[in-house]
């Protein structure tokens, strides 16, 4: 390496370090907790992890014992070229009893805590102590509804710490229209299998079209718990992420109050946001709900955007919400940004119109 090359390499290294440092500083104050099935951060995940901690060492001992005996037998009793038949032990009653009873005992020991935990986790937390959230797995994003509070979010839920969150994985979704009538979700017959997985809070649970399934998650401490769809569901299976923001109860109440508010309307004003709002009424209300938009139709084929700008990520939580350029690309041609996206491209919108739409989306806090 020449001195110059070395200087360049050193400079790049310093730059990488600086960028990493800045990235670490730039994050929100809520701690991000990446996917990790071995670090339970709540009572449900811990109950499941305790089982694993019991079963895994037993499995390791059995594995080493069995493999050890096989290696021992292969070496000790190998064919030494004498042509002699080794001693046969077929039908040895003592051995047969031994290798039936030992595994049966091991399984019995494992079965007791396993079955107890299964029943424990199957129980529903009491209605007045839990938070209910209805989950619908779409292609390829998660719709979350807070039925008691009456609002929707996408890919991301905020929950209070130390509170059981009772998730209803709803395979026959329907929702209330602005006129009060209840309609089946227009996408009901296109639903496919998914699996809800936020490993630090609970094990996986299948989302099954046509049936109801339930899963409780609970977090001990504030944090942003990451998750993902864990059942191959199509083109953007890997772009179907989940975020669970666990916050202190007062912060949760404040969040609920904010999410319950309608979006501001700019009707009649002469501004970019007003033009964006109008464009939204022409192009987007056929799929997106925005409470407070003058032309809102209450349709939720795509994510509810009433508080779009309050979520740090969008599109299955893979894109940074603050990136204007990325958002423009998304509106122009979302399937080109996220394979299999069910949002139609808008090749006829001009750059100015897209800027106006983004100005409007930015007001949706
Ligand atoms: C045919 C229905 C449809 C129309 C029309 C439509 N969208 Fe979408 N939109 C979707 C779907 C479905 C998604 C979710 C895509 C995904 O994440 O895979 C989406 C996602 C989005 C998102 C990301 C939301 C999030 O939180 O992930 C934004 C922003 C958005 N659309 C804006 C618009 C705008 C602006 C228009 C009008 C120019 C529009 N959409 C028109 C169906 C539609
Ligand atoms: Cu999926």
PDB file of N, CA and C in Angstrom, residues 8 16-17 20 45 62 92 106 110 162 169 177 211 237 290 294 335 347 365:
ATOM      1  N   UNK A   8      -5.869   7.680   2.093  1.00  0.00           N
ATOM      2  CA  UNK A   8      -7.259   7.626   1.612  1.00  0.00           C
ATOM      3  C   UNK A   8      -8.047   6.622   2.444  1.00  0.00           C
ATOM      4  N   UNK A  16     -16.482   6.825   7.845  1.00  0.00           N
ATOM      5  CA  UNK A  16     -17.476   5.809   8.199  1.00  0.00           C
ATOM      6  C   UNK A  16     -17.801   5.891   9.689  1.00  0.00           C
ATOM      7  N   UNK A  17     -16.727   6.045  10.493  1.00  0.00           N
ATOM      8  CA  UNK A  17     -16.922   6.145  11.934  1.00  0.00           C
ATOM      9  C   UNK A  17     -17.787   7.334  12.304  1.00  0.00           C
ATOM     10  N   UNK A  20     -21.402   6.765  11.355  1.00  0.00           N
ATOM     11  CA  UNK A  20     -22.031   5.849  12.313  1.00  0.00           C
ATOM     12  C   UNK A  20     -22.375   6.594  13.599  1.00  0.00           C
ATOM     13  N   UNK A  45     -43.038 -13.588  26.237  1.00  0.00           N
ATOM     14  CA  UNK A  45     -41.826 -14.088  25.597  1.00  0.00           C
ATOM     15  C   UNK A  45     -40.970 -14.831  26.617  1.00  0.00           C
ATOM     16  N   UNK A  62     -28.590 -35.152  25.209  1.00  0.00           N
ATOM     17  CA  UNK A  62     -29.026 -36.326  24.444  1.00  0.00           C
ATOM     18  C   UNK A  62     -28.245 -36.403  23.133  1.00  0.00           C
ATOM     19  N   UNK A  92     -32.730 -58.149  23.055  1.00  0.00           N
ATOM     20  CA  UNK A  92     -32.231 -58.046  24.426  1.00  0.00           C
ATOM     21  C   UNK A  92     -33.238 -57.245  25.269  1.00  0.00           C
ATOM     22  N   UNK A 106     -37.822 -38.645  29.797  1.00  0.00           N
ATOM     23  CA  UNK A 106     -37.390 -37.306  29.384  1.00  0.00           C
ATOM     24  C   UNK A 106     -38.576 -36.525  28.810  1.00  0.00           C
ATOM     25  N   UNK A 110     -40.387 -33.030  30.132  1.00  0.00           N
ATOM     26  CA  UNK A 110     -40.554 -31.835  29.297  1.00  0.00           C
ATOM     27  C   UNK A 110     -42.033 -31.481  29.142  1.00  0.00           C
ATOM     28  N   UNK A 162     -45.974  -2.743  30.434  1.00  0.00           N
ATOM     29  CA  UNK A 162     -46.558  -3.541  31.519  1.00  0.00           C
ATOM     30  C   UNK A 162     -48.051  -3.799  31.355  1.00  0.00           C
ATOM     31  N   UNK A 169     -56.025 -11.306  15.504  1.00  0.00           N
ATOM     32  CA  UNK A 169     -55.602 -11.445  14.109  1.00  0.00           C
ATOM     33  C   UNK A 169     -56.864 -11.812  13.329  1.00  0.00           C
ATOM     34  N   UNK A 177     -68.276   2.324   7.838  1.00  0.00           N
ATOM     35  CA  UNK A 177     -68.191   3.416   6.878  1.00  0.00           C
ATOM     36  C   UNK A 177     -68.619   4.704   7.580  1.00  0.00           C
ATOM     37  N   UNK A 211     -60.310 -16.911   9.480  1.00  0.00           N
ATOM     38  CA  UNK A 211     -60.504 -17.332  10.867  1.00  0.00           C
ATOM     39  C   UNK A 211     -59.907 -16.319  11.842  1.00  0.00           C
ATOM     40  N   UNK A 237     -42.743 -10.181   1.026  1.00  0.00           N
ATOM     41  CA  UNK A 237     -42.814 -10.800   2.358  1.00  0.00           C
ATOM     42  C   UNK A 237     -41.795 -10.183   3.322  1.00  0.00           C
ATOM     43  N   UNK A 290     -58.636   9.433   5.235  1.00  0.00           N
ATOM     44  CA  UNK A 290     -58.074  10.501   6.068  1.00  0.00           C
ATOM     45  C   UNK A 290     -59.239  11.177   6.773  1.00  0.00           C
ATOM     46  N   UNK A 294     -61.988  16.682   3.233  1.00  0.00           N
ATOM     47  CA  UNK A 294     -63.356  17.024   2.800  1.00  0.00           C
ATOM     48  C   UNK A 294     -64.005  15.953   1.906  1.00  0.00           C
ATOM     49  N   UNK A 335     -45.059   0.250  -6.974  1.00  0.00           N
ATOM     50  CA  UNK A 335     -44.577  -1.126  -7.202  1.00  0.00           C
ATOM     51  C   UNK A 335     -43.106  -1.173  -7.646  1.00  0.00           C
ATOM     52  N   UNK A 347     -48.478   7.734 -13.231  1.00  0.00           N
ATOM     53  CA  UNK A 347     -47.532   8.303 -14.205  1.00  0.00           C
ATOM     54  C   UNK A 347     -47.951   9.694 -14.684  1.00  0.00           C
ATOM     55  N   UNK A 365     -49.965  14.984  10.954  1.00  0.00           N
ATOM     56  CA  UNK A 365     -49.184  14.569  12.122  1.00  0.00           C
ATOM     57  C   UNK A 365     -49.974  13.684  13.086  1.00  0.00           C
TER      58      UNK A 365
END
